[in-house]
PDB file of C-alpha atoms in Angstrom:
ATOM      1  CA  MET C   1       0.017   0.046  -0.089  1.00 44.00           C
ATOM      2  CA  SER C   2       1.410   3.407  -1.015  1.00 42.00           C
ATOM      3  CA  ALA C   3       1.719   6.436   1.335  1.00 39.00           C
ATOM      4  CA  GLY C   4      -1.257   7.872  -0.686  1.00 41.00           C
ATOM      5  CA  ASP C   5      -3.490   4.903  -0.342  1.00 44.00           C
ATOM      6  CA  LEU C   6      -2.660   4.847   3.314  1.00 40.00           C
ATOM      7  CA  LEU C   7      -3.657   8.360   3.816  1.00 38.00           C
ATOM      8  CA  VAL C   8      -7.126   7.908   1.970  1.00 39.00           C
ATOM      9  CA  VAL C   9      -7.683   4.906   4.210  1.00 40.00           C
ATOM     10  CA  ILE C  10      -6.884   6.954   7.377  1.00 41.00           C
ATOM     11  CA  LEU C  11      -9.105   9.855   6.119  1.00 39.00           C
ATOM     12  CA  LEU C  12     -11.933   7.675   5.389  1.00 40.00           C
ATOM     13  CA  GLY C  13     -11.469   5.975   8.795  1.00 44.00           C
ATOM     14  CA  LEU C  14     -11.698   9.264  10.510  1.00 40.00           C
ATOM     15  CA  SER C  15     -14.791  10.065   8.664  1.00 40.00           C
ATOM     16  CA  ALA C  16     -16.391   6.688   9.551  1.00 43.00           C
ATOM     17  CA  THR C  17     -15.454   7.156  13.237  1.00 50.00           C
ATOM     18  CA  ALA C  18     -17.890   9.312  15.391  1.00 59.00           C
ATOM     19  CA  ALA C  19     -16.383  10.872  18.453  1.00 68.00           C
ATOM     20  CA  LEU C  20     -18.274  13.737  20.121  1.00 77.00           C
ATOM     21  CA  SER C  21     -16.905  15.716  22.962  1.00 85.00           C
ATOM     22  CA  MET C  22     -18.320  18.845  24.194  1.00 90.00           C
ATOM     23  CA  ARG C  23     -19.029  21.226  27.072  1.00 92.00           C
ATOM     24  CA  PHE C  24     -22.202  23.406  27.309  1.00 93.00           C
ATOM     25  CA  ASP C  25     -24.220  25.395  29.694  1.00 93.00           C
ATOM     26  CA  LEU C  26     -27.846  24.616  30.499  1.00 91.00           C
ATOM     27  CA  GLN C  27     -30.081  26.996  32.234  1.00 91.00           C
ATOM     28  CA  SER C  28     -32.329  25.868  34.934  1.00 90.00           C
ATOM     29  CA  GLY C  29     -35.867  24.814  33.782  1.00 90.00           C
ATOM     30  CA  THR C  30     -34.641  24.175  30.248  1.00 93.00           C
ATOM     31  CA  SER C  31     -33.529  21.144  28.183  1.00 93.00           C
ATOM     32  CA  LYS C  32     -30.968  20.438  25.545  1.00 94.00           C
ATOM     33  CA  CYS C  33     -31.134  17.327  23.130  1.00 94.00           C
ATOM     34  CA  ILE C  34     -28.085  15.956  21.035  1.00 93.00           C
ATOM     35  CA  SER C  35     -28.687  13.542  18.169  1.00 91.00           C
ATOM     36  CA  GLU C  36     -26.207  11.120  16.523  1.00 89.00           C
ATOM     37  CA  ASP C  37     -26.757   9.095  13.342  1.00 88.00           C
ATOM     38  CA  ILE C  38     -25.866   5.578  14.306  1.00 86.00           C
ATOM     39  CA  LYS C  39     -26.227   2.431  12.128  1.00 83.00           C
ATOM     40  CA  GLY C  40     -27.544  -0.911  13.385  1.00 82.00           C
ATOM     41  CA  ASN C  41     -25.142  -3.166  15.376  1.00 83.00           C
ATOM     42  CA  ALA C  42     -22.688  -0.282  16.018  1.00 84.00           C
ATOM     43  CA  MET C  43     -21.238  -0.127  19.587  1.00 84.00           C
ATOM     44  CA  THR C  44     -21.981   3.164  21.419  1.00 88.00           C
ATOM     45  CA  LEU C  45     -20.397   4.584  24.619  1.00 89.00           C
ATOM     46  CA  GLY C  46     -21.214   7.903  26.408  1.00 91.00           C
ATOM     47  CA  LYS C  47     -20.398   9.619  29.655  1.00 93.00           C
ATOM     48  CA  TYR C  48     -21.490  12.929  31.119  1.00 95.00           C
ATOM     49  CA  SER C  49     -20.750  14.974  34.223  1.00 92.00           C
ATOM     50  CA  VAL C  50     -21.923  18.293  35.821  1.00 91.00           C
ATOM     51  CA  VAL C  51     -19.132  20.552  36.635  1.00 89.00           C
ATOM     52  CA  ASN C  52     -19.151  21.276  40.319  1.00 83.00           C
ATOM     53  CA  PRO C  53     -19.769  25.147  40.919  1.00 78.00           C
ATOM     54  CA  SER C  54     -17.738  24.804  44.129  1.00 75.00           C
ATOM     55  CA  ASP C  55     -14.007  24.728  43.927  1.00 67.00           C
ATOM     56  CA  GLY C  56     -13.590  23.036  47.298  1.00 60.00           C
ATOM     57  CA  GLY C  57     -15.165  19.726  46.404  1.00 64.00           C
ATOM     58  CA  SER C  58     -18.304  20.264  48.429  1.00 70.00           C
ATOM     59  CA  PRO C  59     -21.348  18.146  47.419  1.00 75.00           C
ATOM     60  CA  PHE C  60     -23.414  19.070  44.384  1.00 76.00           C
ATOM     61  CA  PRO C  61     -26.355  21.260  45.207  1.00 80.00           C
ATOM     62  CA  ASP C  62     -29.808  19.931  44.076  1.00 80.00           C
ATOM     63  CA  THR C  63     -29.953  22.776  41.426  1.00 82.00           C
ATOM     64  CA  HIS C  64     -27.009  21.114  39.657  1.00 85.00           C
ATOM     65  CA  LYS C  65     -28.456  17.592  39.184  1.00 89.00           C
ATOM     66  CA  LEU C  66     -30.015  16.636  36.021  1.00 93.00           C
ATOM     67  CA  THR C  67     -32.401  14.251  34.304  1.00 93.00           C
ATOM     68  CA  VAL C  68     -30.980  12.387  31.372  1.00 95.00           C
ATOM     69  CA  ARG C  69     -32.281  10.097  28.778  1.00 95.00           C
ATOM     70  CA  VAL C  70     -31.081   8.391  25.733  1.00 95.00           C
ATOM     71  CA  SER C  71     -33.598   7.223  23.195  1.00 94.00           C
ATOM     72  CA  SER C  72     -33.536   5.511  19.959  1.00 92.00           C
ATOM     73  CA  PRO C  73     -35.196   6.582  16.616  1.00 91.00           C
ATOM     74  CA  TYR C  74     -38.289   4.587  17.482  1.00 90.00           C
ATOM     75  CA  GLY C  75     -38.526   5.941  21.185  1.00 88.00           C
ATOM     76  CA  ASN C  76     -37.021   3.015  23.033  1.00 91.00           C
ATOM     77  CA  ASN C  77     -35.019   4.080  26.099  1.00 92.00           C
ATOM     78  CA  TYR C  78     -31.384   3.078  26.250  1.00 92.00           C
ATOM     79  CA  HIS C  79     -30.525   4.998  29.384  1.00 94.00           C
ATOM     80  CA  TYR C  80     -32.241   6.983  31.969  1.00 94.00           C
ATOM     81  CA  GLY C  81     -30.842   8.997  34.949  1.00 93.00           C
ATOM     82  CA  ASP C  82     -33.074  10.950  37.292  1.00 92.00           C
ATOM     83  CA  HIS C  83     -31.528  13.630  39.605  1.00 90.00           C
ATOM     84  CA  VAL C  84     -27.908  12.693  38.778  1.00 92.00           C
ATOM     85  CA  GLU C  85     -24.710  14.686  38.547  1.00 90.00           C
ATOM     86  CA  SER C  86     -22.851  12.158  36.415  1.00 92.00           C
ATOM     87  CA  GLY C  87     -23.315   8.837  34.515  1.00 93.00           C
ATOM     88  CA  ASN C  88     -22.491   6.722  31.517  1.00 92.00           C
ATOM     89  CA  PHE C  89     -24.086   4.418  29.197  1.00 92.00           C
ATOM     90  CA  ALA C  90     -23.028   1.682  26.613  1.00 89.00           C
ATOM     91  CA  PHE C  91     -25.117  -0.291  24.286  1.00 89.00           C
ATOM     92  CA  THR C  92     -25.165  -1.853  20.794  1.00 87.00           C
ATOM     93  CA  ALA C  93     -27.617  -0.066  18.461  1.00 88.00           C
ATOM     94  CA  ALA C  94     -30.561  -2.343  17.404  1.00 87.00           C
ATOM     95  CA  GLU C  95     -31.943   0.277  15.105  1.00 87.00           C
ATOM     96  CA  THR C  96     -30.561   2.423  12.424  1.00 87.00           C
ATOM     97  CA  GLY C  97     -31.158   6.232  12.678  1.00 88.00           C
ATOM     98  CA  ASP C  98     -30.878   9.385  14.997  1.00 90.00           C
ATOM     99  CA  TYR C  99     -30.302   8.433  18.603  1.00 93.00           C
ATOM    100  CA  THR C 100     -30.965  11.272  21.026  1.00 94.00           C
ATOM    101  CA  THR C 101     -29.614  12.237  24.284  1.00 95.00           C
ATOM    102  CA  CYS C 102     -31.571  14.879  26.210  1.00 95.00           C
ATOM    103  CA  PHE C 103     -30.531  16.745  29.428  1.00 95.00           C
ATOM    104  CA  TRP C 104     -33.091  18.505  31.662  1.00 94.00           C
ATOM    105  CA  ALA C 105     -32.147  21.087  34.312  1.00 92.00           C
ATOM    106  CA  PRO C 106     -34.569  21.358  37.127  1.00 89.00           C
ATOM    107  CA  GLU C 107     -36.630  24.645  37.568  1.00 88.00           C
ATOM    108  CA  ASN C 108     -34.952  26.983  40.256  1.00 85.00           C
ATOM    109  CA  LYS C 109     -35.416  30.397  41.520  1.00 84.00           C
ATOM    110  CA  PRO C 110     -33.384  32.409  41.230  1.00 85.00           C
ATOM    111  CA  PRO C 111     -32.189  30.744  37.852  1.00 86.00           C
ATOM    112  CA  THR C 112     -28.972  29.047  37.672  1.00 88.00           C
ATOM    113  CA  THR C 113     -26.648  27.842  34.970  1.00 90.00           C
ATOM    114  CA  VAL C 114     -25.420  24.249  34.927  1.00 91.00           C
ATOM    115  CA  THR C 115     -22.298  23.358  33.075  1.00 92.00           C
ATOM    116  CA  VAL C 116     -22.371  19.899  31.496  1.00 93.00           C
ATOM    117  CA  GLU C 117     -19.294  17.979  29.958  1.00 94.00           C
ATOM    118  CA  PHE C 118     -20.511  15.299  27.536  1.00 94.00           C
ATOM    119  CA  GLU C 119     -18.552  12.760  25.507  1.00 92.00           C
ATOM    120  CA  TRP C 120     -20.272  10.303  23.046  1.00 90.00           C
ATOM    121  CA  ARG C 121     -18.359   7.708  20.835  1.00 88.00           C
ATOM    122  CA  THR C 122     -19.716   5.226  18.260  1.00 85.00           C
ATOM    123  CA  GLY C 123     -18.345   2.684  15.984  1.00 75.00           C
ATOM    124  CA  VAL C 124     -14.613   2.202  16.043  1.00 66.00           C
ATOM    125  CA  ALA C 125     -14.137   5.147  18.474  1.00 64.00           C
ATOM    126  CA  ALA C 126     -16.057   3.208  20.975  1.00 57.00           C
ATOM    127  CA  THR C 127     -13.779   0.187  21.258  1.00 64.00           C
ATOM    128  CA  ASP C 128     -11.451   0.133  24.245  1.00 60.00           C
ATOM    129  CA  TRP C 129      -8.295  -0.942  22.535  1.00 54.00           C
ATOM    130  CA  SER C 130      -6.213  -1.008  25.571  1.00 60.00           C
ATOM    131  CA  ASN C 131      -8.436  -3.803  26.965  1.00 59.00           C
ATOM    132  CA  VAL C 132      -8.124  -5.538  23.577  1.00 54.00           C
ATOM    133  CA  ALA C 133      -4.519  -5.382  23.954  1.00 53.00           C
ATOM    134  CA  LYS C 134      -4.475  -6.670  27.590  1.00 56.00           C
ATOM    135  CA  LYS C 135      -6.859  -9.647  26.837  1.00 53.00           C
ATOM    136  CA  GLY C 136      -5.216 -10.802  23.692  1.00 52.00           C
ATOM    137  CA  GLN C 137      -1.653 -10.324  24.893  1.00 53.00           C
ATOM    138  CA  ILE C 138      -0.766  -9.297  21.398  1.00 53.00           C
ATOM    139  CA  GLU C 139       1.983  -7.174  20.148  1.00 65.00           C
ATOM    140  CA  VAL C 140       1.762  -3.492  19.149  1.00 65.00           C
ATOM    141  CA  LEU C 141       1.885  -4.183  15.399  1.00 64.00           C
ATOM    142  CA  GLU C 142      -0.942  -6.804  15.661  1.00 72.00           C
ATOM    143  CA  LEU C 143      -2.944  -4.350  17.594  1.00 72.00           C
ATOM    144  CA  GLU C 144      -2.514  -1.790  14.962  1.00 73.00           C
ATOM    145  CA  LEU C 145      -3.488  -4.226  12.319  1.00 77.00           C
ATOM    146  CA  LYS C 146      -6.644  -5.094  14.339  1.00 77.00           C
ATOM    147  CA  LYS C 147      -7.337  -1.153  14.597  1.00 78.00           C
ATOM    148  CA  LEU C 148      -7.026  -0.942  10.808  1.00 81.00           C
ATOM    149  CA  TYR C 149      -9.176  -4.032  10.075  1.00 82.00           C
ATOM    150  CA  ALA C 150     -11.882  -2.532  12.257  1.00 82.00           C
ATOM    151  CA  THR C 151     -11.571   0.775  10.622  1.00 82.00           C
ATOM    152  CA  VAL C 152     -11.897  -0.760   7.091  1.00 83.00           C
ATOM    153  CA  THR C 153     -14.955  -2.877   8.159  1.00 82.00           C
ATOM    154  CA  SER C 154     -16.590   0.202   9.591  1.00 80.00           C
ATOM    155  CA  ILE C 155     -15.928   2.102   6.380  1.00 83.00           C
ATOM    156  CA  HIS C 156     -17.389  -0.676   4.498  1.00 83.00           C
ATOM    157  CA  ASP C 157     -20.495  -0.799   6.689  1.00 82.00           C
ATOM    158  CA  GLU C 158     -20.780   2.966   6.454  1.00 82.00           C
ATOM    159  CA  MET C 159     -20.614   2.786   2.605  1.00 86.00           C
ATOM    160  CA  PHE C 160     -23.566   0.378   2.452  1.00 83.00           C
ATOM    161  CA  HIS C 161     -25.258   2.446   5.032  1.00 83.00           C
ATOM    162  CA  LEU C 162     -24.960   5.531   2.817  1.00 85.00           C
ATOM    163  CA  ARG C 163     -25.942   3.604  -0.156  1.00 86.00           C
ATOM    164  CA  GLU C 164     -29.194   2.481   1.751  1.00 86.00           C
ATOM    165  CA  ARG C 165     -29.883   5.914   2.715  1.00 85.00           C
ATOM    166  CA  GLU C 166     -29.298   7.223  -0.869  1.00 88.00           C
ATOM    167  CA  GLU C 167     -31.703   4.554  -2.184  1.00 88.00           C
ATOM    168  CA  GLU C 168     -34.416   5.583   0.391  1.00 88.00           C
ATOM    169  CA  MET C 169     -33.879   9.363  -0.790  1.00 90.00           C
ATOM    170  CA  GLN C 170     -34.341   8.293  -4.425  1.00 89.00           C
ATOM    171  CA  HIS C 171     -37.392   6.373  -3.701  1.00 89.00           C
ATOM    172  CA  LEU C 172     -38.795   9.264  -1.731  1.00 89.00           C
ATOM    173  CA  ASN C 173     -37.975  11.627  -4.566  1.00 90.00           C
ATOM    174  CA  ARG C 174     -39.645   9.458  -7.169  1.00 89.00           C
ATOM    175  CA  THR C 175     -42.550   9.005  -4.862  1.00 89.00           C
ATOM    176  CA  THR C 176     -42.823  12.804  -4.295  1.00 90.00           C
ATOM    177  CA  ASN C 177     -42.497  13.571  -8.092  1.00 89.00           C
ATOM    178  CA  SER C 178     -45.325  10.925  -8.830  1.00 88.00           C
ATOM    179  CA  LYS C 179     -47.622  12.486  -6.321  1.00 89.00           C
ATOM    180  CA  MET C 180     -46.828  16.036  -7.682  1.00 91.00           C
ATOM    181  CA  ALA C 181     -47.543  15.032 -11.198  1.00 89.00           C
ATOM    182  CA  THR C 182     -50.793  13.391 -10.127  1.00 90.00           C
ATOM    183  CA  PHE C 183     -51.741  16.457  -8.145  1.00 90.00           C
ATOM    184  CA  SER C 184     -50.913  18.864 -10.948  1.00 90.00           C
ATOM    185  CA  PHE C 185     -53.051  16.684 -13.473  1.00 90.00           C
ATOM    186  CA  LEU C 186     -55.889  16.780 -10.937  1.00 90.00           C
ATOM    187  CA  SER C 187     -55.540  20.491 -10.443  1.00 90.00           C
ATOM    188  CA  LEU C 188     -55.466  21.123 -14.298  1.00 90.00           C
ATOM    189  CA  LEU C 189     -58.494  18.810 -14.512  1.00 91.00           C
ATOM    190  CA  VAL C 190     -60.333  20.788 -11.942  1.00 90.00           C
ATOM    191  CA  CYS C 191     -59.478  24.071 -13.473  1.00 91.00           C
ATOM    192  CA  LEU C 192     -60.674  23.100 -16.951  1.00 90.00           C
ATOM    193  CA  SER C 193     -63.879  21.596 -15.388  1.00 89.00           C
ATOM    194  CA  VAL C 194     -64.581  24.993 -13.568  1.00 88.00           C
ATOM    195  CA  ALA C 195     -63.827  26.942 -16.754  1.00 88.00           C
ATOM    196  CA  GLY C 196     -66.277  24.757 -18.798  1.00 88.00           C
ATOM    197  CA  LEU C 197     -68.913  25.059 -16.146  1.00 88.00           C
ATOM    198  CA  GLN C 198     -68.414  28.867 -16.190  1.00 87.00           C
ATOM    199  CA  LEU C 199     -68.716  28.888 -19.962  1.00 87.00           C
ATOM    200  CA  TRP C 200     -71.873  26.797 -19.874  1.00 87.00           C
ATOM    201  CA  HIS C 201     -73.352  29.083 -17.260  1.00 83.00           C
ATOM    202  CA  LEU C 202     -72.781  32.096 -19.125  1.00 82.00           C
ATOM    203  CA  LYS C 203     -73.984  30.666 -22.446  1.00 81.00           C
ATOM    204  CA  THR C 204     -77.160  29.558 -20.623  1.00 82.00           C
ATOM    205  CA  PHE C 205     -77.598  32.995 -18.957  1.00 76.00           C
ATOM    206  CA  PHE C 206     -77.104  34.959 -22.208  1.00 76.00           C
ATOM    207  CA  GLU C 207     -79.693  32.592 -23.922  1.00 75.00           C
ATOM    208  CA  ARG C 208     -82.307  33.183 -21.203  1.00 77.00           C
ATOM    209  CA  LYS C 209     -81.767  36.904 -21.644  1.00 71.00           C
ATOM    210  CA  LYS C 210     -81.997  36.610 -25.440  1.00 68.00           C
ATOM    211  CA  LEU C 211     -78.809  38.014 -25.647  1.00 63.00           C
ATOM    212  CA  LEU C 212     -77.402  35.294 -28.160  1.00 57.00           C
TER     213      LEU C 212
END
């Protein structure tokens, strides 16, 4: 494999690997939802934590505890945390589509701001390669080959996933065009019918008035 081919594989691997890490503020009484497109049978790992407003390491106030829920595209719950300051989740996606993680901050007066750190990894990025190396007692080169194989497999699956999504979009476009054509034909038919009825009504009216 040439250096150029290796660079292409690495770039594709990065695009096929989903790793989301962020830090955001949440006002009391509000919510924030984050979505991630995950294909079926893909591994997913996530962890979140509320930043302690006290520098001294004192216990978290109730105003800084959240309700967290992770749900699938069809509304199935994969994780739920009520009145928590931190947590994590891990599952293998049974459905393909947008998975959503929602955070709710409790209502508080006066209003407070909760800072949340959130990390979400899917696919190859969700694999704990250090544990793989420990369990298999393999050499560094073999571990790198395993990583590369997993990346290529992920790229392959992602290509088929994108092809399926493209076919779905094409089917939707064809269906929409067909419906629009039918709607246009019916609209034209209604307009011609109305115009014919108007002409017939005017002709009948003028004949009654003996203007024709």
